Amino acid sequence: MFLTISTTGTPERPATDLGYLLHKHPDNALAFSTSYGKAHVVYPEAGVERCTAALLLEVDAVALVRRGKGKGRGGAPDAALAQYVNDRPYAASSLLAVALSSVFSSAMKGTCKAKPELPARPLPLRVEVPALPARGGAGLVRALFEPLGWTVGAEPVALDTEFPEWGDSRYVSLVLEGEQRLADALRHLYVLLPVLDDAKHYWVSSDEVDKLLRAGEGWLPDHPEQKLITSRYLSRRWSLTREAMERLELVRLAETDDSAVEEIDNAVDEQTDTEEKPVPLAVQRRDAIVGALKSADAARVLDLGCGQGQLVQELLKDTRFTEIVGVDVSMRALTIASRRLKLERMGERQSGRVKLVQGSLAYTDKRLKGYDAAVLSEVIEHLDLPRLPALEYAVFGSARPRTVIVTTPNVEYNVRWETLPAGHVRHGDHRFEWTREEFRGWAGTVAERHGYGVEFVAVGPDDPDVGPPTQMAVFTVSTQNTKDQNTKEEKAA
């Protein structure tokens, strides 16, 4: 992946000033490590009359695959070959744009301590990109760059020079010439290279809107192809595109009115805004669990896999829960939970209601028997699937509380999380995430095997297409099973 930036000069304003602007000395060959390979900066020529800086990005195709292994579109089994055989190492894309912003970050910001006057000075620039993907062809390349003051050369690259009848490929050889400030030129490239490629190598989240507006400051609000640029840069994420367009319109209005953006965007008084803030899903989940425990008339409760003690802390607020035991395999988590609960400073009556113990849910534990209810909140998905039967027996077969509450993510809802990369699970430690059908199938089998009934509760907004973000199962020992169990215990006595 290759790009050159050239300029010309005079003895009074030597072309080697380009080295000051880029913060890279022309006499040095420099190399920078990136997440996707190595970036090199060299100067093929550096004289008073002409200076050229070249950026070569060597993409490590294997590292690129490993970085996204099992995640997003690149992790799909049917895309296995495409992960290795593609144009990423050769054609300008978001990989090159990221390298530009990393290697030439000071130049892009328009700062130069050695010669502070240089960044504001337009230079006669020539930018060359030998292989640029252009979804839209040479016409779109010109439509994007010409309104910014560039003279554009975009020569289509033949699909195969040996077979001209095959026509042109989707690549062009790009040459830009014009009087531009270097910082502006770099920002143009940073935004428009991935726009022309119409793809990004990383997931587009909400912070990409800020990146776009920063790089587009001074030119994007009035660009005739603003909508296309915004949509493609944000990978056609309609909610992010809408946000960006609204903010760009505020900038345009502010410039027209010669006002600050803050003065234009004053439709809502934050001090009098009464719009309710969304309740975090974790809070909704705890509320649903507490509600289910109350409905079950549970007083003695196990929080299995208690983590840092958030649920234990919530249960302590209600005196109907007379005994609360938090269990976790991690001593570090239990230490944090103890600090959160302030056990050392807790009064005698309150401390008598709570206990934190270390234990593995993969093994039976006599300490867990005899409780009214047990909660497994966002726990099962952290276990490897082959270990689930052991947990099942330890909780439902050995401990046998009257009520068991299990919550787990609904993988179908993941498409609604804008910041969650496609194909990713919600947490790096999740071994699996189930659909509603898979969870109900597992819960139904467990209930039947151990003599429980089971009901399902939606936690969070129940989307008509993909369901709720969290699915909850409430297991209750059936009356007949309780009688049978009591009979067995009486005979044993």
Tab-separated table of C-alpha atoms in Angstrom:
chain	number	residue	atom	x	y	z
A	1	MET	CA	0.000	0.000	0.000
A	2	PHE	CA	1.772	3.131	-1.217
A	3	LEU	CA	1.249	6.910	-1.209
A	4	THR	CA	3.522	9.826	-2.062
A	5	ILE	CA	3.264	13.532	-1.277
A	6	SER	CA	5.438	15.920	-3.291
A	7	THR	CA	5.971	19.665	-3.314
A	8	THR	CA	8.191	22.169	-5.071
A	9	GLY	CA	10.081	25.138	-3.677
A	10	THR	CA	12.566	27.953	-4.098
A	11	PRO	CA	15.739	28.935	-2.244
A	12	GLU	CA	13.625	31.293	-0.118
A	13	ARG	CA	11.001	28.601	0.581
A	14	PRO	CA	12.756	25.262	0.074
A	15	ALA	CA	10.691	22.199	-0.736
A	16	THR	CA	12.347	20.402	2.185
A	17	ASP	CA	10.069	22.372	4.489
A	18	LEU	CA	7.795	19.381	3.863
A	19	GLY	CA	9.986	17.494	6.344
A	20	TYR	CA	9.222	20.052	9.068
A	21	LEU	CA	5.501	19.827	8.406
A	22	LEU	CA	5.484	16.031	8.481
A	23	HIS	CA	7.812	15.958	11.522
A	24	LYS	CA	9.974	13.437	9.646
A	25	HIS	CA	13.545	14.336	8.657
A	26	PRO	CA	14.317	13.724	4.950
A	27	ASP	CA	17.674	12.130	5.771
A	28	ASN	CA	16.110	9.353	7.836
A	29	ALA	CA	14.271	6.210	6.815
A	30	LEU	CA	11.690	5.639	9.509
A	31	ALA	CA	9.543	2.641	10.430
A	32	PHE	CA	6.455	2.528	12.670
A	33	SER	CA	4.690	-0.538	14.017
A	34	THR	CA	0.942	-0.701	13.621
A	35	SER	CA	-1.709	-3.256	14.560
A	36	TYR	CA	-1.743	-4.464	10.975
A	37	GLY	CA	1.892	-4.415	9.972
A	38	LYS	CA	4.658	-1.857	9.552
A	39	ALA	CA	4.565	1.662	8.105
A	40	HIS	CA	7.674	3.111	6.474
A	41	VAL	CA	8.374	6.774	5.700
A	42	VAL	CA	11.152	7.577	3.229
A	43	TYR	CA	12.066	10.510	0.996
A	44	PRO	CA	12.876	9.377	-2.576
A	45	GLU	CA	13.978	12.952	-3.286
A	46	ALA	CA	14.700	15.883	-0.987
A	47	GLY	CA	16.068	19.063	-2.518
A	48	VAL	CA	15.449	22.765	-2.504
A	49	GLU	CA	13.347	22.654	-5.662
A	50	ARG	CA	11.497	19.384	-5.116
A	51	CYS	CA	10.805	17.085	-2.176
A	52	THR	CA	8.786	13.856	-2.015
A	53	ALA	CA	7.712	11.910	1.057
A	54	ALA	CA	6.538	8.339	0.595
A	55	LEU	CA	4.418	6.274	2.980
A	56	LEU	CA	4.618	2.511	2.469
A	57	LEU	CA	2.303	0.361	4.566
A	58	GLU	CA	3.250	-3.315	4.731
A	59	VAL	CA	0.121	-5.139	5.829
A	60	ASP	CA	0.591	-8.420	7.652
A	61	ALA	CA	-2.327	-10.404	6.195
A	62	VAL	CA	-2.032	-13.150	8.816
A	63	ALA	CA	-2.004	-10.655	11.691
A	64	LEU	CA	-5.016	-8.944	10.153
A	65	VAL	CA	-6.924	-12.242	10.209
A	66	ARG	CA	-5.793	-13.154	13.717
A	67	ARG	CA	-6.824	-9.782	15.048
A	68	GLY	CA	-10.370	-10.401	13.846
A	69	LYS	CA	-10.447	-14.182	14.335
A	70	GLY	CA	-13.968	-15.357	14.911
A	71	LYS	CA	-15.299	-11.829	14.925
A	72	GLY	CA	-17.316	-9.866	12.445
A	73	ARG	CA	-17.675	-10.681	8.808
A	74	GLY	CA	-14.057	-11.842	8.538
A	75	GLY	CA	-14.703	-14.662	10.976
A	76	ALA	CA	-17.449	-16.299	8.957
A	77	PRO	CA	-16.512	-19.807	7.785
A	78	ASP	CA	-17.509	-19.083	4.185
A	79	ALA	CA	-15.141	-16.114	4.153
A	80	ALA	CA	-12.089	-18.121	5.254
A	81	LEU	CA	-10.214	-17.842	1.937
A	82	ALA	CA	-11.208	-14.213	1.419
A	83	GLN	CA	-9.530	-13.349	4.711
A	84	TYR	CA	-6.143	-14.157	3.171
A	85	VAL	CA	-6.688	-13.475	-0.536
A	86	ASN	CA	-7.811	-9.867	-0.870
A	87	ASP	CA	-6.579	-6.411	-1.816
A	88	ARG	CA	-5.902	-5.147	1.736
A	89	PRO	CA	-2.083	-5.276	1.443
A	90	TYR	CA	-2.017	-3.402	-1.872
A	91	ALA	CA	-4.920	-1.005	-2.340
A	92	ALA	CA	-5.507	2.232	-0.412
A	93	SER	CA	-8.219	1.779	2.204
A	94	SER	CA	-9.122	2.602	5.788
A	95	LEU	CA	-5.913	0.793	6.758
A	96	LEU	CA	-3.905	3.468	4.946
A	97	ALA	CA	-6.126	6.225	6.351
A	98	VAL	CA	-5.446	5.025	9.898
A	99	ALA	CA	-1.719	4.866	9.147
A	100	LEU	CA	-1.834	8.456	7.860
A	101	SER	CA	-3.477	9.697	11.044
A	102	SER	CA	-1.018	7.772	13.192
A	103	VAL	CA	2.256	8.470	11.408
A	104	PHE	CA	1.433	12.083	10.457
A	105	SER	CA	-0.766	13.001	13.429
A	106	SER	CA	0.967	16.332	14.147
A	107	ALA	CA	0.850	17.310	10.481
A	108	MET	CA	-2.844	16.499	10.310
A	109	LYS	CA	-3.472	18.709	13.349
A	110	GLY	CA	-1.569	21.535	11.666
A	111	THR	CA	1.172	21.957	14.266
A	112	CYS	CA	4.873	22.621	13.686
A	113	LYS	CA	6.984	23.813	16.620
A	114	ALA	CA	10.151	24.262	14.554
A	115	LYS	CA	8.464	26.594	12.037
A	116	PRO	CA	5.047	27.652	13.380
A	117	GLU	CA	4.249	29.684	10.272
A	118	LEU	CA	4.412	26.707	7.899
A	119	PRO	CA	1.097	24.902	8.634
A	120	ALA	CA	-0.983	27.899	7.541
A	121	ARG	CA	0.869	28.239	4.222
A	122	PRO	CA	-0.644	26.603	1.102
A	123	LEU	CA	1.876	24.483	-0.770
A	124	PRO	CA	1.940	23.266	-4.378
A	125	LEU	CA	1.177	19.618	-3.594
A	126	ARG	CA	1.066	16.502	-5.699
A	127	VAL	CA	-0.395	13.351	-4.129
A	128	GLU	CA	-0.148	9.983	-5.857
A	129	VAL	CA	-1.873	6.738	-4.932
A	130	PRO	CA	-1.077	3.991	-7.466
A	131	ALA	CA	-3.955	1.675	-6.473
A	132	LEU	CA	-7.141	3.157	-5.084
A	133	PRO	CA	-10.415	1.183	-4.883
A	134	ALA	CA	-13.128	3.422	-6.320
A	135	ARG	CA	-16.661	2.102	-5.991
A	136	GLY	CA	-18.270	4.601	-8.312
A	137	GLY	CA	-15.399	4.888	-10.753
A	138	ALA	CA	-13.252	7.807	-11.834
A	139	GLY	CA	-16.329	10.045	-12.009
A	140	LEU	CA	-16.951	9.705	-8.269
A	141	VAL	CA	-13.269	10.325	-7.528
A	142	ARG	CA	-13.492	13.645	-9.339
A	143	ALA	CA	-16.825	14.490	-7.680
A	144	LEU	CA	-15.236	14.037	-4.266
A	145	PHE	CA	-11.891	15.778	-4.737
A	146	GLU	CA	-12.524	18.544	-7.304
A	147	PRO	CA	-14.855	20.613	-5.031
A	148	LEU	CA	-11.941	20.743	-2.562
A	149	GLY	CA	-9.699	22.550	-5.059
A	150	TRP	CA	-7.791	19.596	-6.443
A	151	THR	CA	-6.999	18.902	-10.057
A	152	VAL	CA	-7.801	15.234	-10.322
A	153	GLY	CA	-6.234	12.542	-12.451
A	154	ALA	CA	-7.992	9.199	-12.033
A	155	GLU	CA	-6.912	6.626	-14.561
A	156	PRO	CA	-8.805	3.302	-14.409
A	157	VAL	CA	-6.586	0.270	-13.913
A	158	ALA	CA	-7.214	-2.539	-16.406
A	159	LEU	CA	-8.471	-5.778	-14.947
A	160	ASP	CA	-5.769	-7.594	-16.905
A	161	THR	CA	-3.555	-5.884	-19.478
A	162	GLU	CA	-3.213	-9.225	-21.320
A	163	PHE	CA	-6.989	-9.344	-21.828
A	164	PRO	CA	-8.183	-5.798	-22.553
A	165	GLU	CA	-11.630	-7.130	-23.503
A	166	TRP	CA	-12.214	-7.846	-19.808
A	167	GLY	CA	-12.416	-4.108	-19.211
A	168	ASP	CA	-11.357	-2.029	-16.250
A	169	SER	CA	-11.089	-3.080	-12.614
A	170	ARG	CA	-12.648	-1.111	-9.758
A	171	TYR	CA	-9.260	0.501	-9.073
A	172	VAL	CA	-7.857	3.790	-10.297
A	173	SER	CA	-4.426	5.328	-10.263
A	174	LEU	CA	-4.949	8.632	-8.477
A	175	VAL	CA	-3.020	11.866	-8.917
A	176	LEU	CA	-4.078	15.024	-7.043
A	177	GLU	CA	-2.499	18.420	-7.705
A	178	GLY	CA	-3.296	21.751	-6.125
A	179	GLU	CA	-2.398	24.564	-3.746
A	180	GLN	CA	-3.375	23.192	-0.355
A	181	ARG	CA	-2.342	23.387	3.252
A	182	LEU	CA	-0.766	20.050	4.110
A	183	ALA	CA	-3.096	19.507	7.085
A	184	ASP	CA	-6.131	19.965	4.815
A	185	ALA	CA	-4.715	17.566	2.237
A	186	LEU	CA	-4.135	14.878	4.849
A	187	ARG	CA	-7.648	15.291	6.252
A	188	HIS	CA	-9.130	15.012	2.753
A	189	LEU	CA	-7.281	11.726	2.240
A	190	TYR	CA	-8.144	10.436	5.726
A	191	VAL	CA	-11.870	10.741	5.042
A	192	LEU	CA	-12.126	10.075	1.320
A	193	LEU	CA	-9.853	7.043	0.914
A	194	PRO	CA	-12.192	4.765	2.934
A	195	VAL	CA	-15.216	6.486	1.372
A	196	LEU	CA	-14.051	5.472	-2.095
A	197	ASP	CA	-13.181	1.969	-0.913
A	198	ASP	CA	-16.660	1.896	0.672
A	199	ALA	CA	-15.464	-0.470	3.394
A	200	LYS	CA	-13.701	-0.291	6.734
A	201	HIS	CA	-11.456	-2.873	8.340
A	202	TYR	CA	-12.846	-2.104	11.804
A	203	TRP	CA	-16.286	-1.809	13.358
A	204	VAL	CA	-17.827	1.657	13.083
A	205	SER	CA	-19.020	2.901	16.468
A	206	SER	CA	-20.376	6.228	17.693
A	207	ASP	CA	-16.914	7.788	18.114
A	208	GLU	CA	-16.498	7.641	14.325
A	209	VAL	CA	-18.926	10.567	14.069
A	210	ASP	CA	-16.519	12.734	16.073
A	211	LYS	CA	-13.576	11.588	13.940
A	212	LEU	CA	-15.466	12.483	10.768
A	213	LEU	CA	-16.433	15.937	12.010
A	214	ARG	CA	-12.902	16.691	13.189
A	215	ALA	CA	-11.335	15.629	9.894
A	216	GLY	CA	-14.113	17.313	7.886
A	217	GLU	CA	-13.897	20.648	9.677
A	218	GLY	CA	-13.831	23.509	7.211
A	219	TRP	CA	-14.766	21.517	4.103
A	220	LEU	CA	-17.337	18.789	4.741
A	221	PRO	CA	-20.340	20.965	5.790
A	222	ASP	CA	-20.462	22.590	2.320
A	223	HIS	CA	-19.326	19.650	0.208
A	224	PRO	CA	-21.875	18.822	-2.532
A	225	GLU	CA	-21.415	15.085	-1.831
A	226	GLN	CA	-21.733	15.503	1.925
A	227	LYS	CA	-24.498	12.913	2.308
A	228	LEU	CA	-22.662	10.227	0.342
A	229	ILE	CA	-19.397	10.913	2.171
A	230	THR	CA	-21.079	10.744	5.565
A	231	SER	CA	-23.039	7.591	4.794
A	232	ARG	CA	-20.087	5.680	3.364
A	233	TYR	CA	-17.625	6.845	6.021
A	234	LEU	CA	-20.002	5.570	8.715
A	235	SER	CA	-20.563	2.290	6.848
A	236	ARG	CA	-24.181	3.200	6.159
A	237	ARG	CA	-25.100	3.037	9.847
A	238	TRP	CA	-28.258	5.103	9.486
A	239	SER	CA	-28.432	6.282	13.099
A	240	LEU	CA	-24.806	7.482	13.051
A	241	THR	CA	-25.290	9.058	9.629
A	242	ARG	CA	-28.333	10.950	10.856
A	243	GLU	CA	-26.441	12.206	13.899
A	244	ALA	CA	-23.526	13.353	11.747
A	245	MET	CA	-25.805	15.109	9.242
A	246	GLU	CA	-27.616	16.956	12.023
A	247	ARG	CA	-24.340	18.122	13.540
A	248	LEU	CA	-23.010	19.183	10.139
A	249	GLU	CA	-26.165	21.224	9.569
A	250	LEU	CA	-25.586	22.989	12.889
A	251	VAL	CA	-22.055	23.841	11.764
A	252	ARG	CA	-23.358	25.179	8.438
A	253	LEU	CA	-26.006	27.297	10.151
A	254	ALA	CA	-23.486	28.636	12.635
A	255	GLU	CA	-21.111	29.658	9.841
A	256	THR	CA	-23.954	31.319	7.930
A	257	ASP	CA	-25.060	33.231	11.033
A	258	ASP	CA	-21.483	33.960	12.119
A	259	SER	CA	-22.283	32.362	15.486
A	260	ALA	CA	-20.894	29.600	17.632
A	261	VAL	CA	-22.424	26.152	17.260
A	262	GLU	CA	-23.396	26.251	20.947
A	263	GLU	CA	-25.512	29.356	20.335
A	264	ILE	CA	-27.375	27.667	17.495
A	265	ASP	CA	-27.886	24.392	19.354
A	266	ASN	CA	-29.913	25.917	22.183
A	267	ALA	CA	-33.292	24.345	21.559
A	268	VAL	CA	-33.151	22.393	24.834
A	269	ASP	CA	-32.308	23.858	28.200
A	270	GLU	CA	-30.384	21.097	29.943
A	271	GLN	CA	-31.426	22.360	33.377
A	272	THR	CA	-35.120	22.144	32.539
A	273	ASP	CA	-34.992	19.084	30.294
A	274	THR	CA	-37.370	16.552	31.785
A	275	GLU	CA	-36.768	13.725	29.327
A	276	GLU	CA	-36.237	10.495	31.209
A	277	LYS	CA	-32.826	8.910	30.833
A	278	PRO	CA	-32.821	5.239	29.792
A	279	VAL	CA	-32.400	2.781	32.668
A	280	PRO	CA	-29.223	0.707	32.229
A	281	LEU	CA	-29.845	-2.916	31.338
A	282	ALA	CA	-27.902	-4.091	34.402
A	283	VAL	CA	-30.337	-2.182	36.622
A	284	GLN	CA	-33.362	-3.571	34.753
A	285	ARG	CA	-31.923	-7.062	35.167
A	286	ARG	CA	-31.430	-6.691	38.930
A	287	ASP	CA	-34.931	-5.257	39.297
A	288	ALA	CA	-36.393	-8.240	37.409
A	289	ILE	CA	-34.481	-10.697	39.601
A	290	VAL	CA	-35.521	-8.994	42.831
A	291	GLY	CA	-39.122	-8.947	41.614
A	292	ALA	CA	-39.014	-12.679	40.857
A	293	LEU	CA	-37.502	-13.431	44.278
A	294	LYS	CA	-40.259	-11.457	45.975
A	295	SER	CA	-42.925	-13.284	43.974
A	296	ALA	CA	-41.361	-16.585	45.066
A	297	ASP	CA	-41.498	-15.420	48.709
A	298	ALA	CA	-37.793	-16.222	49.054
A	299	ALA	CA	-36.004	-15.179	52.243
A	300	ARG	CA	-32.752	-17.167	52.066
A	301	VAL	CA	-31.031	-16.520	48.727
A	302	LEU	CA	-27.900	-17.749	46.971
A	303	ASP	CA	-26.219	-15.459	44.433
A	304	LEU	CA	-24.176	-17.981	42.466
A	305	GLY	CA	-21.377	-16.326	40.527
A	306	CYS	CA	-21.888	-13.121	42.508
A	307	GLY	CA	-18.940	-11.308	40.924
A	308	GLN	CA	-18.417	-7.927	42.533
A	309	GLY	CA	-21.562	-8.136	44.643
A	310	GLN	CA	-23.964	-5.793	42.869
A	311	LEU	CA	-26.975	-8.073	43.348
A	312	VAL	CA	-26.023	-8.887	46.934
A	313	GLN	CA	-25.882	-5.165	47.632
A	314	GLU	CA	-29.349	-4.693	46.123
A	315	LEU	CA	-30.849	-7.560	48.145
A	316	LEU	CA	-29.443	-6.163	51.398
A	317	LYS	CA	-31.656	-3.107	50.944
A	318	ASP	CA	-34.776	-5.230	51.531
A	319	THR	CA	-35.153	-6.780	55.000
A	320	ARG	CA	-37.384	-9.583	53.691
A	321	PHE	CA	-34.173	-11.265	52.483
A	322	THR	CA	-32.915	-12.586	55.792
A	323	GLU	CA	-29.879	-14.510	54.520
A	324	ILE	CA	-27.884	-13.720	51.386
A	325	VAL	CA	-24.905	-15.816	50.327
A	326	GLY	CA	-22.644	-14.690	47.496
A	327	VAL	CA	-20.607	-17.465	45.865
A	328	ASP	CA	-17.806	-16.983	43.336
A	329	VAL	CA	-14.763	-18.957	42.234
A	330	SER	CA	-12.647	-15.759	42.075
A	331	MET	CA	-11.134	-14.539	45.344
A	332	ARG	CA	-10.380	-11.221	43.673
A	333	ALA	CA	-14.066	-10.751	42.830
A	334	LEU	CA	-15.050	-11.629	46.401
A	335	THR	CA	-12.507	-9.126	47.753
A	336	ILE	CA	-13.986	-6.389	45.576
A	337	ALA	CA	-17.485	-7.430	46.631
A	338	SER	CA	-16.470	-7.201	50.282
A	339	ARG	CA	-15.172	-3.668	49.725
A	340	ARG	CA	-18.321	-2.688	47.819
A	341	LEU	CA	-20.522	-3.974	50.644
A	342	LYS	CA	-18.223	-2.450	53.302
A	343	LEU	CA	-18.456	-5.652	55.331
A	344	GLU	CA	-15.774	-4.567	57.787
A	345	ARG	CA	-17.793	-1.490	58.761
A	346	MET	CA	-21.212	-3.147	58.612
A	347	GLY	CA	-23.279	-3.363	61.789
A	348	GLU	CA	-23.694	-6.726	63.527
A	349	ARG	CA	-27.345	-7.178	62.547
A	350	GLN	CA	-26.703	-6.337	58.885
A	351	SER	CA	-23.509	-8.390	58.636
A	352	GLY	CA	-25.382	-11.372	60.025
A	353	ARG	CA	-27.550	-11.380	56.887
A	354	VAL	CA	-24.735	-11.674	54.352
A	355	LYS	CA	-21.891	-14.087	53.666
A	356	LEU	CA	-19.364	-14.343	50.829
A	357	VAL	CA	-17.858	-17.752	50.102
A	358	GLN	CA	-15.497	-19.111	47.492
A	359	GLY	CA	-16.751	-22.076	45.507
A	360	SER	CA	-16.968	-23.561	42.034
A	361	LEU	CA	-20.378	-24.140	40.505
A	362	ALA	CA	-19.003	-27.140	38.635
A	363	TYR	CA	-18.908	-29.179	41.861
A	364	THR	CA	-21.550	-30.139	44.420
A	365	ASP	CA	-21.313	-28.183	47.659
A	366	LYS	CA	-23.172	-29.090	50.845
A	367	ARG	CA	-23.040	-25.434	51.936
A	368	LEU	CA	-25.511	-24.541	49.178
A	369	LYS	CA	-28.307	-26.841	50.307
A	370	GLY	CA	-31.486	-25.717	52.028
A	371	TYR	CA	-31.973	-22.270	50.495
A	372	ASP	CA	-35.219	-20.804	49.188
A	373	ALA	CA	-33.760	-19.519	45.942
A	374	ALA	CA	-30.611	-19.400	43.852
A	375	VAL	CA	-29.715	-16.825	41.232
A	376	LEU	CA	-27.431	-17.400	38.234
A	377	SER	CA	-27.278	-13.910	36.742
A	378	GLU	CA	-25.177	-13.719	33.553
A	379	VAL	CA	-23.197	-16.786	34.640
A	380	ILE	CA	-23.866	-19.758	32.374
A	381	GLU	CA	-22.476	-18.073	29.248
A	382	HIS	CA	-19.054	-17.857	30.959
A	383	LEU	CA	-18.784	-21.646	31.094
A	384	ASP	CA	-17.636	-23.918	28.306
A	385	LEU	CA	-20.645	-25.843	27.024
A	386	PRO	CA	-19.253	-29.258	28.106
A	387	ARG	CA	-19.202	-27.980	31.720
A	388	LEU	CA	-22.865	-26.961	31.792
A	389	PRO	CA	-24.120	-30.444	32.869
A	390	ALA	CA	-21.869	-30.258	35.955
A	391	LEU	CA	-23.330	-26.867	36.902
A	392	GLU	CA	-26.816	-28.162	36.201
A	393	TYR	CA	-26.419	-31.064	38.607
A	394	ALA	CA	-24.658	-28.985	41.289
A	395	VAL	CA	-27.514	-26.445	41.353
A	396	PHE	CA	-30.667	-28.315	40.330
A	397	GLY	CA	-29.726	-31.839	41.412
A	398	SER	CA	-27.673	-31.318	44.584
A	399	ALA	CA	-28.444	-27.891	46.078
A	400	ARG	CA	-32.100	-28.024	44.912
A	401	PRO	CA	-33.383	-24.608	46.024
A	402	ARG	CA	-37.125	-24.138	45.688
A	403	THR	CA	-36.610	-21.446	43.042
A	404	VAL	CA	-33.765	-20.945	40.555
A	405	ILE	CA	-33.469	-17.776	38.456
A	406	VAL	CA	-31.200	-17.808	35.397
A	407	THR	CA	-30.488	-14.803	33.161
A	408	THR	CA	-28.353	-14.839	30.021
A	409	PRO	CA	-27.882	-12.624	26.933
A	410	ASN	CA	-30.209	-13.056	23.974
A	411	VAL	CA	-27.798	-13.245	21.048
A	412	GLU	CA	-30.552	-12.276	18.595
A	413	TYR	CA	-30.675	-8.810	20.175
A	414	ASN	CA	-26.970	-8.169	19.527
A	415	VAL	CA	-27.748	-6.602	16.154
A	416	ARG	CA	-29.413	-3.737	18.041
A	417	TRP	CA	-26.176	-2.764	19.823
A	418	GLU	CA	-24.636	-0.156	17.531
A	419	THR	CA	-21.217	-0.338	19.190
A	420	LEU	CA	-21.016	-4.143	19.141
A	421	PRO	CA	-19.057	-5.475	16.145
A	422	ALA	CA	-20.971	-7.872	13.926
A	423	GLY	CA	-20.450	-11.449	15.046
A	424	HIS	CA	-18.949	-10.477	18.413
A	425	VAL	CA	-20.270	-11.694	21.744
A	426	ARG	CA	-21.015	-9.037	24.362
A	427	HIS	CA	-18.062	-9.887	26.580
A	428	GLY	CA	-14.696	-11.346	25.690
A	429	ASP	CA	-15.116	-14.104	28.290
A	430	HIS	CA	-18.468	-15.343	26.954
A	431	ARG	CA	-18.089	-18.894	25.668
A	432	PHE	CA	-21.458	-18.770	23.923
A	433	GLU	CA	-24.618	-16.705	23.640
A	434	TRP	CA	-27.953	-18.360	22.949
A	435	THR	CA	-30.954	-17.501	20.857
A	436	ARG	CA	-34.330	-17.549	22.585
A	437	GLU	CA	-35.071	-20.958	21.119
A	438	GLU	CA	-31.748	-22.404	22.326
A	439	PHE	CA	-32.205	-21.015	25.848
A	440	ARG	CA	-35.770	-22.282	26.113
A	441	GLY	CA	-34.690	-25.679	24.856
A	442	TRP	CA	-31.937	-25.949	27.473
A	443	ALA	CA	-34.141	-24.626	30.289
A	444	GLY	CA	-36.994	-26.974	29.377
A	445	THR	CA	-34.705	-30.005	29.402
A	446	VAL	CA	-33.211	-29.027	32.773
A	447	ALA	CA	-36.636	-28.439	34.286
A	448	GLU	CA	-37.963	-31.795	33.104
A	449	ARG	CA	-34.868	-33.677	34.236
A	450	HIS	CA	-34.919	-32.285	37.793
A	451	GLY	CA	-38.626	-31.860	38.491
A	452	TYR	CA	-38.994	-28.112	38.055
A	453	GLY	CA	-41.477	-26.011	36.176
A	454	VAL	CA	-40.098	-23.071	34.218
A	455	GLU	CA	-41.405	-19.700	33.068
A	456	PHE	CA	-39.655	-17.171	30.846
A	457	VAL	CA	-39.443	-13.422	31.387
A	458	ALA	CA	-38.230	-10.720	28.976
A	459	VAL	CA	-35.784	-8.266	30.545
A	460	GLY	CA	-35.315	-4.926	28.815
A	461	PRO	CA	-37.129	-3.649	25.718
A	462	ASP	CA	-38.869	-6.567	24.006
A	463	ASP	CA	-38.103	-5.998	20.326
A	464	PRO	CA	-40.821	-7.487	18.091
A	465	ASP	CA	-38.215	-8.904	15.718
A	466	VAL	CA	-35.307	-10.023	17.903
A	467	GLY	CA	-36.763	-10.159	21.422
A	468	PRO	CA	-35.316	-8.635	24.616
A	469	PRO	CA	-31.607	-8.036	25.308
A	470	THR	CA	-31.721	-10.347	28.349
A	471	GLN	CA	-33.723	-13.539	28.704
A	472	MET	CA	-34.664	-14.840	32.156
A	473	ALA	CA	-35.927	-18.262	33.209
A	474	VAL	CA	-37.611	-18.786	36.596
A	475	PHE	CA	-37.512	-22.418	37.692
A	476	THR	CA	-39.830	-23.563	40.487
A	477	VAL	CA	-39.904	-27.028	42.052
A	478	SER	CA	-43.227	-28.637	41.193
A	479	THR	CA	-45.597	-29.459	44.091
A	480	GLN	CA	-45.685	-33.179	43.276
A	481	ASN	CA	-41.900	-33.306	43.101
A	482	THR	CA	-41.647	-31.641	46.511
A	483	LYS	CA	-43.983	-34.234	48.017
A	484	ASP	CA	-41.961	-37.071	46.463
A	485	GLN	CA	-38.738	-35.578	47.774
A	486	ASN	CA	-40.187	-35.217	51.297
A	487	THR	CA	-41.332	-38.851	51.196
A	488	LYS	CA	-37.847	-39.994	50.215
A	489	GLU	CA	-36.300	-38.014	53.055
A	490	GLU	CA	-38.787	-39.442	55.594
A	491	LYS	CA	-37.989	-43.009	54.466
A	492	ALA	CA	-34.297	-42.305	54.648
A	493	ALA	CA	-34.723	-40.994	58.215
